[in-house]
Amino acid sequence: MTSVTPVLERARTAFRERRWLDALHGFEEARSTRSLEAADLWRLGVAAYLIGREGEFVRAIQDAHREYADAGEPVAAARSAFWLGFHLATRGEMAPATGWFGRATRLLDGVGLDCAERGYLMLPLGHGQLIAGESAACARTAAAAVEIAERFADADLLALALHLQGRALLRDARVPQGLALLDEAMVGVATGELSPLVTGLVYCSVIGACREVLALRRAHEWTEALTSWCESQPDLVAFAGECRVHRAELLQLQGAWDDALSETHRAAERVEANAPRVTGLALYRRGELHRLRGELEAAEAAYRAASRHGVEPQPGLALLRLAQGDAAAAAAAVRRAVAEETSARRRIRLLPALIEILLESGEIDDARRTCDELVSLAPACAADVHETVVSQARGSIALATGEAADALGLLRRALQGWQSFGARHEAARVRVLLALACRAVGDEDSADLELDAARTEFERLLAAPDLARIESLRARPRRRDDFSLTKRERQVLAEVATGRTNRAIADALSISERTVARHVANIFGKLGVSSRAAATAFAYEHDLVDPSA
């Protein structure tokens, strides 16, 4: 056994104290004068990984694997081989990953041992099943790994296996059961029982799973915990970039947009060299923040950069096109994204934007059908958020079709939901819809109160597009004699108020669809509104639904 020099002892101390850069330098210095034991090579590799030096991680773990094998420790050698394979698999290098998994299996079969490492080697099989859509098979594989972890009291394996089993149940639309298993996996994280490597992996994966099924409260709680864990290790690079992306999304939801934008920049700075997707996610979040503030050129640049890093820029880019006045391009883009996406949990994130764009385009029937699909996806996500999103969608459709009284109840539920999640911008946008509904039923005072509350929030956020919309609603004429609508424009407005598309209106009035679009634009300008929903509410409020009046 190698004697412990002062340099080596300092390196081990730094490793225990999670001073990863000091640990790495210490182990490298100790190695420059003498060979290291396999356990110290392992520590060197972990320290290298955590500060973002993946090449050094691979070399050190390979050396540790050889040392364990030469020392006649096949179980430890198999575990090193597993982690090499796992790392390569996460980078998409499946052929060498499979080779290392095979070597680990051969080592264990050679000695015929029943050990925790057999459970680790079930994890790649389970991940493959999950990717292939075989969620039930994945759940069974993960459950077998859980049994092995419990039998050998291996906390790392237990957390990884529970997390995998939980994700499989989420994919199988068993959301409460899946989230319960994710919570159980996080127990080891919260109590500090897990190794640093597994802690980071489980943190990020669990938060990602919670986001996928719209379990916002859990995602927020674990994001705050992950942030504290990352900040306690200043040298940390691995996981830090992804952590900051999650935190940026949380801050955006809470209305801290300046802080959220700063987090996207920090995320890109701290990202691992071989994780372009994390950079892409940070860029997408940056695009969202610029779009919401009306910084459209900056938003476009961020979305394009996100796409170059392999991240789908929808629905943000489609909503940007809508803000630029190109509803047709917006609808085409988000429809394409929805058509390509087969995953229910990812379609959930696209459908609300599609409904918003369809309503702005006057395609009410398509918006209803899209809303029906959104409703049908309830088993695939957390109930409270899904109910909020559906209530907002249904309320918007009811408002667009002149059913203002029905819209009020639905939008009130949506407002309460967003407020309970601390989602300040979403809540303010619902208040604008509520104002339109109140006007449509003749309650001008309540409409003004809702607009005042929304404007206060938008001013704090510097949400320029939303502020412009409120100003247009405030500035619209109140007296019917000032509307200046032509007879044909009154006819078109009456048709819009029934929820008909431009094409349907063209057929009904025997004019071209392009002429309808021109009339609609003129109507918006004369009434001082910015959407078909607002025009519909205006028409009902001022008895303009009868074109002969």
mmCIF file of C-alpha atoms in Angstrom, residues 153-475:
data_model
loop_
_atom_site.group_PDB
_atom_site.id
_atom_site.type_symbol
_atom_site.label_atom_id
_atom_site.label_comp_id
_atom_site.label_asym_id
_atom_site.label_seq_id
_atom_site.Cartn_x
_atom_site.Cartn_y
_atom_site.Cartn_z
ATOM 1 C CA ALA A 153 -27.525 -1.137 1.621
ATOM 2 C CA ASP A 154 -26.094 0.839 -1.311
ATOM 3 C CA ALA A 155 -27.497 4.373 -1.042
ATOM 4 C CA ASP A 156 -26.224 5.535 -4.455
ATOM 5 C CA LEU A 157 -27.784 2.598 -6.274
ATOM 6 C CA LEU A 158 -31.045 2.978 -4.349
ATOM 7 C CA ALA A 159 -31.400 6.640 -5.342
ATOM 8 C CA LEU A 160 -30.561 5.961 -8.993
ATOM 9 C CA ALA A 161 -32.941 2.986 -9.201
ATOM 10 C CA LEU A 162 -35.837 4.742 -7.422
ATOM 11 C CA HIS A 163 -35.387 7.738 -9.673
ATOM 12 C CA LEU A 164 -35.459 5.523 -12.774
ATOM 13 C CA GLN A 165 -38.536 3.675 -11.550
ATOM 14 C CA GLY A 166 -40.256 6.990 -10.824
ATOM 15 C CA ARG A 167 -39.541 8.304 -14.314
ATOM 16 C CA ALA A 168 -40.905 5.097 -15.821
ATOM 17 C CA LEU A 169 -44.173 5.538 -13.911
ATOM 18 C CA LEU A 170 -44.396 9.160 -15.057
ATOM 19 C CA ARG A 171 -44.039 8.011 -18.659
ATOM 20 C CA ASP A 172 -46.798 5.488 -18.004
ATOM 21 C CA ALA A 173 -49.097 8.360 -16.897
ATOM 22 C CA ARG A 174 -48.972 7.216 -13.262
ATOM 23 C CA VAL A 175 -47.977 10.661 -12.104
ATOM 24 C CA PRO A 176 -48.725 10.572 -8.325
ATOM 25 C CA GLN A 177 -46.918 7.225 -7.926
ATOM 26 C CA GLY A 178 -43.992 8.380 -10.046
ATOM 27 C CA LEU A 179 -43.574 11.623 -8.123
ATOM 28 C CA ALA A 180 -43.683 9.721 -4.841
ATOM 29 C CA LEU A 181 -40.741 7.584 -5.982
ATOM 30 C CA LEU A 182 -38.810 10.668 -7.087
ATOM 31 C CA ASP A 183 -39.374 12.157 -3.637
ATOM 32 C CA GLU A 184 -38.076 8.947 -2.077
ATOM 33 C CA ALA A 185 -34.997 9.055 -4.301
ATOM 34 C CA MET A 186 -34.353 12.596 -3.084
ATOM 35 C CA VAL A 187 -34.284 11.503 0.546
ATOM 36 C CA GLY A 188 -30.705 10.308 0.105
ATOM 37 C CA VAL A 189 -29.799 13.606 -1.502
ATOM 38 C CA ALA A 190 -31.370 15.683 1.254
ATOM 39 C CA THR A 191 -29.653 13.698 4.023
ATOM 40 C CA GLY A 192 -26.213 13.811 2.372
ATOM 41 C CA GLU A 193 -26.015 10.012 2.073
ATOM 42 C CA LEU A 194 -25.035 10.013 -1.594
ATOM 43 C CA SER A 195 -21.724 10.526 -3.332
ATOM 44 C CA PRO A 196 -21.244 13.939 -4.999
ATOM 45 C CA LEU A 197 -21.472 12.431 -8.472
ATOM 46 C CA VAL A 198 -24.785 10.683 -7.822
ATOM 47 C CA THR A 199 -26.138 13.673 -5.895
ATOM 48 C CA GLY A 200 -25.740 15.928 -8.930
ATOM 49 C CA LEU A 201 -27.135 13.357 -11.346
ATOM 50 C CA VAL A 202 -30.242 12.694 -9.257
ATOM 51 C CA TYR A 203 -30.862 16.381 -8.527
ATOM 52 C CA CYS A 204 -30.831 17.394 -12.187
ATOM 53 C CA SER A 205 -32.796 14.413 -13.441
ATOM 54 C CA VAL A 206 -35.521 14.690 -10.806
ATOM 55 C CA ILE A 207 -35.969 18.409 -11.471
ATOM 56 C CA GLY A 208 -36.180 17.691 -15.190
ATOM 57 C CA ALA A 209 -38.814 15.018 -14.595
ATOM 58 C CA CYS A 210 -40.873 17.360 -12.402
ATOM 59 C CA ARG A 211 -40.759 20.060 -15.084
ATOM 60 C CA GLU A 212 -41.869 17.594 -17.751
ATOM 61 C CA VAL A 213 -45.069 16.736 -15.880
ATOM 62 C CA LEU A 214 -45.642 20.343 -14.735
ATOM 63 C CA ALA A 215 -45.073 19.520 -11.063
ATOM 64 C CA LEU A 216 -44.016 23.121 -10.517
ATOM 65 C CA ARG A 217 -43.943 23.208 -6.730
ATOM 66 C CA ARG A 218 -41.660 20.172 -6.519
ATOM 67 C CA ALA A 219 -39.452 21.477 -9.300
ATOM 68 C CA HIS A 220 -39.094 24.797 -7.499
ATOM 69 C CA GLU A 221 -38.295 23.212 -4.143
ATOM 70 C CA TRP A 222 -35.633 20.942 -5.608
ATOM 71 C CA THR A 223 -34.211 23.764 -7.732
ATOM 72 C CA GLU A 224 -33.636 25.870 -4.641
ATOM 73 C CA ALA A 225 -31.988 22.890 -2.926
ATOM 74 C CA LEU A 226 -29.794 22.206 -5.966
ATOM 75 C CA THR A 227 -28.782 25.860 -6.088
ATOM 76 C CA SER A 228 -27.668 25.750 -2.452
ATOM 77 C CA TRP A 229 -25.753 22.519 -3.092
ATOM 78 C CA CYS A 230 -23.957 23.986 -6.121
ATOM 79 C CA GLU A 231 -23.155 27.264 -4.366
ATOM 80 C CA SER A 232 -21.586 25.365 -1.450
ATOM 81 C CA GLN A 233 -18.949 24.098 -3.919
ATOM 82 C CA PRO A 234 -17.475 27.136 -5.708
ATOM 83 C CA ASP A 235 -15.279 24.992 -7.980
ATOM 84 C CA LEU A 236 -18.240 22.995 -9.274
ATOM 85 C CA VAL A 237 -18.777 23.048 -13.048
ATOM 86 C CA ALA A 238 -20.626 19.774 -13.622
ATOM 87 C CA PHE A 239 -24.337 20.292 -12.900
ATOM 88 C CA ALA A 240 -23.830 24.026 -12.240
ATOM 89 C CA GLY A 241 -24.882 25.059 -15.740
ATOM 90 C CA GLU A 242 -28.039 22.942 -15.665
ATOM 91 C CA CYS A 243 -28.775 24.180 -12.163
ATOM 92 C CA ARG A 244 -28.670 27.771 -13.339
ATOM 93 C CA VAL A 245 -30.982 27.018 -16.268
ATOM 94 C CA HIS A 246 -33.520 25.540 -13.849
ATOM 95 C CA ARG A 247 -33.090 28.543 -11.571
ATOM 96 C CA ALA A 248 -33.575 30.978 -14.466
ATOM 97 C CA GLU A 249 -36.906 29.348 -15.286
ATOM 98 C CA LEU A 250 -37.956 29.547 -11.649
ATOM 99 C CA LEU A 251 -36.976 33.232 -11.398
ATOM 100 C CA GLN A 252 -38.837 33.994 -14.617
ATOM 101 C CA LEU A 253 -41.984 32.414 -13.245
ATOM 102 C CA GLN A 254 -41.629 34.389 -10.015
ATOM 103 C CA GLY A 255 -41.246 37.633 -11.949
ATOM 104 C CA ALA A 256 -37.565 38.252 -11.161
ATOM 105 C CA TRP A 257 -36.688 38.732 -14.823
ATOM 106 C CA ASP A 258 -33.398 40.613 -14.357
ATOM 107 C CA ASP A 259 -32.085 37.873 -12.101
ATOM 108 C CA ALA A 260 -33.354 35.211 -14.485
ATOM 109 C CA LEU A 261 -31.504 36.803 -17.414
ATOM 110 C CA SER A 262 -28.313 36.938 -15.363
ATOM 111 C CA GLU A 263 -28.689 33.252 -14.568
ATOM 112 C CA THR A 264 -28.869 32.371 -18.268
ATOM 113 C CA HIS A 265 -25.532 34.090 -18.827
ATOM 114 C CA ARG A 266 -23.965 32.381 -15.829
ATOM 115 C CA ALA A 267 -25.318 29.039 -17.021
ATOM 116 C CA ALA A 268 -23.566 29.402 -20.364
ATOM 117 C CA GLU A 269 -20.341 30.361 -18.590
ATOM 118 C CA ARG A 270 -20.405 27.371 -16.218
ATOM 119 C CA VAL A 271 -21.597 24.710 -18.640
ATOM 120 C CA GLU A 272 -19.564 21.575 -19.190
ATOM 121 C CA ALA A 273 -17.582 21.470 -22.439
ATOM 122 C CA ASN A 274 -19.484 18.426 -23.694
ATOM 123 C CA ALA A 275 -22.984 19.646 -22.816
ATOM 124 C CA PRO A 276 -24.087 21.904 -25.697
ATOM 125 C CA ARG A 277 -27.732 21.150 -24.942
ATOM 126 C CA VAL A 278 -27.460 22.887 -21.565
ATOM 127 C CA THR A 279 -26.116 25.963 -23.347
ATOM 128 C CA GLY A 280 -29.037 25.675 -25.762
ATOM 129 C CA LEU A 281 -31.548 25.555 -22.907
ATOM 130 C CA ALA A 282 -29.973 28.664 -21.378
ATOM 131 C CA LEU A 283 -30.211 30.452 -24.724
ATOM 132 C CA TYR A 284 -33.867 29.454 -25.139
ATOM 133 C CA ARG A 285 -34.688 30.819 -21.689
ATOM 134 C CA ARG A 286 -32.840 34.029 -22.610
ATOM 135 C CA GLY A 287 -34.960 34.289 -25.746
ATOM 136 C CA GLU A 288 -38.133 33.943 -23.697
ATOM 137 C CA LEU A 289 -37.122 36.767 -21.380
ATOM 138 C CA HIS A 290 -36.228 39.091 -24.254
ATOM 139 C CA ARG A 291 -39.518 38.280 -26.015
ATOM 140 C CA LEU A 292 -41.594 39.026 -22.936
ATOM 141 C CA ARG A 293 -39.900 42.410 -22.621
ATOM 142 C CA GLY A 294 -40.442 43.264 -26.269
ATOM 143 C CA GLU A 295 -36.742 43.010 -27.165
ATOM 144 C CA LEU A 296 -37.614 41.135 -30.312
ATOM 145 C CA GLU A 297 -34.272 41.231 -32.150
ATOM 146 C CA ALA A 298 -32.441 39.925 -29.094
ATOM 147 C CA ALA A 299 -35.095 37.236 -28.671
ATOM 148 C CA GLU A 300 -34.720 36.124 -32.286
ATOM 149 C CA ALA A 301 -30.948 35.880 -31.933
ATOM 150 C CA ALA A 302 -31.263 33.806 -28.746
ATOM 151 C CA TYR A 303 -33.797 31.396 -30.251
ATOM 152 C CA ARG A 304 -31.612 30.894 -33.320
ATOM 153 C CA ALA A 305 -28.567 30.249 -31.141
ATOM 154 C CA ALA A 306 -30.574 27.745 -29.061
ATOM 155 C CA SER A 307 -31.513 25.900 -32.254
ATOM 156 C CA ARG A 308 -27.844 25.726 -33.274
ATOM 157 C CA HIS A 309 -27.182 24.013 -29.933
ATOM 158 C CA GLY A 310 -29.811 21.359 -30.623
ATOM 159 C CA VAL A 311 -32.747 22.820 -28.673
ATOM 160 C CA GLU A 312 -36.181 23.164 -30.308
ATOM 161 C CA PRO A 313 -36.957 26.918 -30.181
ATOM 162 C CA GLN A 314 -40.716 26.375 -30.014
ATOM 163 C CA PRO A 315 -43.108 27.578 -28.819
ATOM 164 C CA GLY A 316 -41.074 30.706 -28.053
ATOM 165 C CA LEU A 317 -40.157 31.480 -31.659
ATOM 166 C CA ALA A 318 -43.767 31.056 -32.797
ATOM 167 C CA LEU A 319 -44.956 33.460 -30.084
ATOM 168 C CA LEU A 320 -42.268 35.870 -31.249
ATOM 169 C CA ARG A 321 -43.700 35.720 -34.768
ATOM 170 C CA LEU A 322 -47.132 36.419 -33.301
ATOM 171 C CA ALA A 323 -45.727 39.475 -31.505
ATOM 172 C CA GLN A 324 -44.268 40.606 -34.835
ATOM 173 C CA GLY A 325 -47.734 40.412 -36.394
ATOM 174 C CA ASP A 326 -47.168 37.273 -38.465
ATOM 175 C CA ALA A 327 -49.872 34.967 -37.117
ATOM 176 C CA ALA A 328 -49.671 32.678 -40.153
ATOM 177 C CA ALA A 329 -45.970 31.969 -39.620
ATOM 178 C CA ALA A 330 -46.582 31.506 -35.906
ATOM 179 C CA ALA A 331 -49.331 28.963 -36.491
ATOM 180 C CA ALA A 332 -47.319 27.059 -39.097
ATOM 181 C CA ALA A 333 -44.272 26.824 -36.838
ATOM 182 C CA VAL A 334 -46.007 25.610 -33.712
ATOM 183 C CA ARG A 335 -48.218 23.218 -35.679
ATOM 184 C CA ARG A 336 -45.100 21.698 -37.178
ATOM 185 C CA ALA A 337 -43.567 21.294 -33.706
ATOM 186 C CA VAL A 338 -46.746 19.674 -32.362
ATOM 187 C CA ALA A 339 -46.957 17.322 -35.340
ATOM 188 C CA GLU A 340 -43.385 16.148 -34.806
ATOM 189 C CA GLU A 341 -43.718 15.685 -31.052
ATOM 190 C CA THR A 342 -45.068 12.313 -29.988
ATOM 191 C CA SER A 343 -44.393 12.682 -26.256
ATOM 192 C CA ALA A 344 -47.494 13.708 -24.304
ATOM 193 C CA ARG A 345 -45.489 15.503 -21.644
ATOM 194 C CA ARG A 346 -43.733 17.653 -24.264
ATOM 195 C CA ARG A 347 -46.916 18.305 -26.265
ATOM 196 C CA ILE A 348 -48.374 19.776 -23.079
ATOM 197 C CA ARG A 349 -45.824 22.585 -23.312
ATOM 198 C CA LEU A 350 -46.699 23.354 -26.930
ATOM 199 C CA LEU A 351 -50.492 23.175 -26.934
ATOM 200 C CA PRO A 352 -51.291 26.300 -24.833
ATOM 201 C CA ALA A 353 -49.204 28.429 -27.207
ATOM 202 C CA LEU A 354 -50.929 26.838 -30.197
ATOM 203 C CA ILE A 355 -54.328 27.689 -28.701
ATOM 204 C CA GLU A 356 -53.275 31.309 -28.154
ATOM 205 C CA ILE A 357 -52.042 31.615 -31.740
ATOM 206 C CA LEU A 358 -55.135 29.952 -33.194
ATOM 207 C CA LEU A 359 -57.411 32.326 -31.296
ATOM 208 C CA GLU A 360 -55.456 35.316 -32.556
ATOM 209 C CA SER A 361 -55.823 33.909 -36.085
ATOM 210 C CA GLY A 362 -59.551 33.404 -35.655
ATOM 211 C CA GLU A 363 -59.338 29.622 -36.023
ATOM 212 C CA ILE A 364 -61.767 28.915 -33.211
ATOM 213 C CA ASP A 365 -62.681 25.363 -34.194
ATOM 214 C CA ASP A 366 -59.018 24.342 -34.311
ATOM 215 C CA ALA A 367 -58.473 26.038 -30.964
ATOM 216 C CA ARG A 368 -61.334 24.003 -29.477
ATOM 217 C CA ARG A 369 -59.916 20.753 -30.860
ATOM 218 C CA THR A 370 -56.474 21.626 -29.489
ATOM 219 C CA CYS A 371 -58.018 22.389 -26.110
ATOM 220 C CA ASP A 372 -59.758 19.006 -26.160
ATOM 221 C CA GLU A 373 -56.390 17.333 -26.632
ATOM 222 C CA LEU A 374 -54.928 19.393 -23.805
ATOM 223 C CA VAL A 375 -57.744 18.198 -21.542
ATOM 224 C CA SER A 376 -57.099 14.584 -22.553
ATOM 225 C CA LEU A 377 -53.475 14.835 -21.426
ATOM 226 C CA ALA A 378 -54.453 15.287 -17.767
ATOM 227 C CA PRO A 379 -53.070 11.876 -16.678
ATOM 228 C CA ALA A 380 -49.630 12.826 -18.000
ATOM 229 C CA CYS A 381 -49.042 15.789 -15.702
ATOM 230 C CA ALA A 382 -49.622 17.236 -12.254
ATOM 231 C CA ALA A 383 -53.312 17.923 -11.653
ATOM 232 C CA ASP A 384 -53.111 21.433 -10.186
ATOM 233 C CA VAL A 385 -51.069 22.994 -12.981
ATOM 234 C CA HIS A 386 -53.012 21.145 -15.670
ATOM 235 C CA GLU A 387 -56.293 22.445 -14.268
ATOM 236 C CA THR A 388 -54.911 26.002 -14.332
ATOM 237 C CA VAL A 389 -53.677 25.752 -17.918
ATOM 238 C CA VAL A 390 -56.938 24.185 -19.123
ATOM 239 C CA SER A 391 -59.069 26.769 -17.313
ATOM 240 C CA GLN A 392 -57.144 29.569 -19.025
ATOM 241 C CA ALA A 393 -57.461 27.916 -22.437
ATOM 242 C CA ARG A 394 -61.191 27.274 -22.037
ATOM 243 C CA GLY A 395 -61.754 30.775 -20.715
ATOM 244 C CA SER A 396 -59.924 32.309 -23.673
ATOM 245 C CA ILE A 397 -62.020 30.281 -26.115
ATOM 246 C CA ALA A 398 -65.254 31.193 -24.343
ATOM 247 C CA LEU A 399 -64.278 34.868 -24.487
ATOM 248 C CA ALA A 400 -63.446 34.617 -28.203
ATOM 249 C CA THR A 401 -66.864 33.117 -28.940
ATOM 250 C CA GLY A 402 -68.832 35.693 -26.988
ATOM 251 C CA GLU A 403 -69.574 33.491 -23.976
ATOM 252 C CA ALA A 404 -68.249 36.072 -21.543
ATOM 253 C CA ALA A 405 -70.205 34.860 -18.507
ATOM 254 C CA ASP A 406 -68.739 31.362 -18.893
ATOM 255 C CA ALA A 407 -65.296 32.840 -19.488
ATOM 256 C CA LEU A 408 -65.368 34.715 -16.183
ATOM 257 C CA GLY A 409 -65.611 31.595 -14.036
ATOM 258 C CA LEU A 410 -62.922 29.759 -15.971
ATOM 259 C CA LEU A 411 -60.524 32.701 -15.943
ATOM 260 C CA ARG A 412 -61.044 33.259 -12.204
ATOM 261 C CA ARG A 413 -59.916 29.670 -11.606
ATOM 262 C CA ALA A 414 -56.902 30.196 -13.851
ATOM 263 C CA LEU A 415 -55.982 33.389 -11.986
ATOM 264 C CA GLN A 416 -56.176 31.659 -8.614
ATOM 265 C CA GLY A 417 -54.029 28.827 -9.929
ATOM 266 C CA TRP A 418 -51.258 31.055 -11.270
ATOM 267 C CA GLN A 419 -51.294 33.141 -8.118
ATOM 268 C CA SER A 420 -50.915 30.014 -5.980
ATOM 269 C CA PHE A 421 -47.768 29.104 -7.971
ATOM 270 C CA GLY A 422 -46.360 32.614 -7.666
ATOM 271 C CA ALA A 423 -46.515 32.974 -11.466
ATOM 272 C CA ARG A 424 -46.867 36.740 -11.627
ATOM 273 C CA HIS A 425 -46.748 37.386 -15.375
ATOM 274 C CA GLU A 426 -49.150 34.558 -16.184
ATOM 275 C CA ALA A 427 -51.546 35.858 -13.544
ATOM 276 C CA ALA A 428 -51.380 39.384 -14.953
ATOM 277 C CA ARG A 429 -52.122 38.141 -18.480
ATOM 278 C CA VAL A 430 -55.203 36.349 -17.176
ATOM 279 C CA ARG A 431 -56.310 39.611 -15.538
ATOM 280 C CA VAL A 432 -56.352 41.246 -18.983
ATOM 281 C CA LEU A 433 -58.641 38.494 -20.239
ATOM 282 C CA LEU A 434 -60.825 38.970 -17.178
ATOM 283 C CA ALA A 435 -61.057 42.674 -17.953
ATOM 284 C CA LEU A 436 -62.293 41.904 -21.459
ATOM 285 C CA ALA A 437 -64.852 39.467 -20.081
ATOM 286 C CA CYS A 438 -66.049 42.005 -17.521
ATOM 287 C CA ARG A 439 -66.494 44.591 -20.254
ATOM 288 C CA ALA A 440 -68.413 42.113 -22.363
ATOM 289 C CA VAL A 441 -70.971 41.685 -19.580
ATOM 290 C CA GLY A 442 -71.179 45.439 -18.986
ATOM 291 C CA ASP A 443 -69.095 45.621 -15.779
ATOM 292 C CA GLU A 444 -66.764 48.464 -16.738
ATOM 293 C CA ASP A 445 -65.612 49.190 -13.168
ATOM 294 C CA SER A 446 -64.379 45.632 -12.623
ATOM 295 C CA ALA A 447 -62.696 45.704 -16.022
ATOM 296 C CA ASP A 448 -60.792 48.841 -15.005
ATOM 297 C CA LEU A 449 -59.725 47.246 -11.732
ATOM 298 C CA GLU A 450 -58.369 44.174 -13.533
ATOM 299 C CA LEU A 451 -56.506 46.309 -16.065
ATOM 300 C CA ASP A 452 -55.004 48.455 -13.281
ATOM 301 C CA ALA A 453 -53.751 45.361 -11.456
ATOM 302 C CA ALA A 454 -52.319 43.904 -14.658
ATOM 303 C CA ARG A 455 -50.652 47.172 -15.639
ATOM 304 C CA THR A 456 -48.960 47.486 -12.241
ATOM 305 C CA GLU A 457 -47.448 44.033 -12.669
ATOM 306 C CA PHE A 458 -46.418 44.627 -16.276
ATOM 307 C CA GLU A 459 -44.756 47.927 -15.317
ATOM 308 C CA ARG A 460 -42.739 46.180 -12.621
ATOM 309 C CA LEU A 461 -41.662 43.486 -15.078
ATOM 310 C CA LEU A 462 -40.991 45.973 -17.913
ATOM 311 C CA ALA A 463 -43.232 43.799 -20.081
ATOM 312 C CA ALA A 464 -43.502 46.283 -22.954
ATOM 313 C CA PRO A 465 -45.810 44.273 -25.274
ATOM 314 C CA ASP A 466 -48.314 43.662 -22.492
ATOM 315 C CA LEU A 467 -48.218 47.332 -21.469
ATOM 316 C CA ALA A 468 -48.862 48.366 -25.073
ATOM 317 C CA ARG A 469 -51.888 46.088 -25.211
ATOM 318 C CA ILE A 470 -53.315 47.603 -22.031
ATOM 319 C CA GLU A 471 -52.798 51.103 -23.375
ATOM 320 C CA SER A 472 -54.624 50.174 -26.579
ATOM 321 C CA LEU A 473 -57.523 48.830 -24.508
ATOM 322 C CA ARG A 474 -57.560 51.976 -22.366
ATOM 323 C CA ALA A 475 -57.453 54.282 -25.363
#
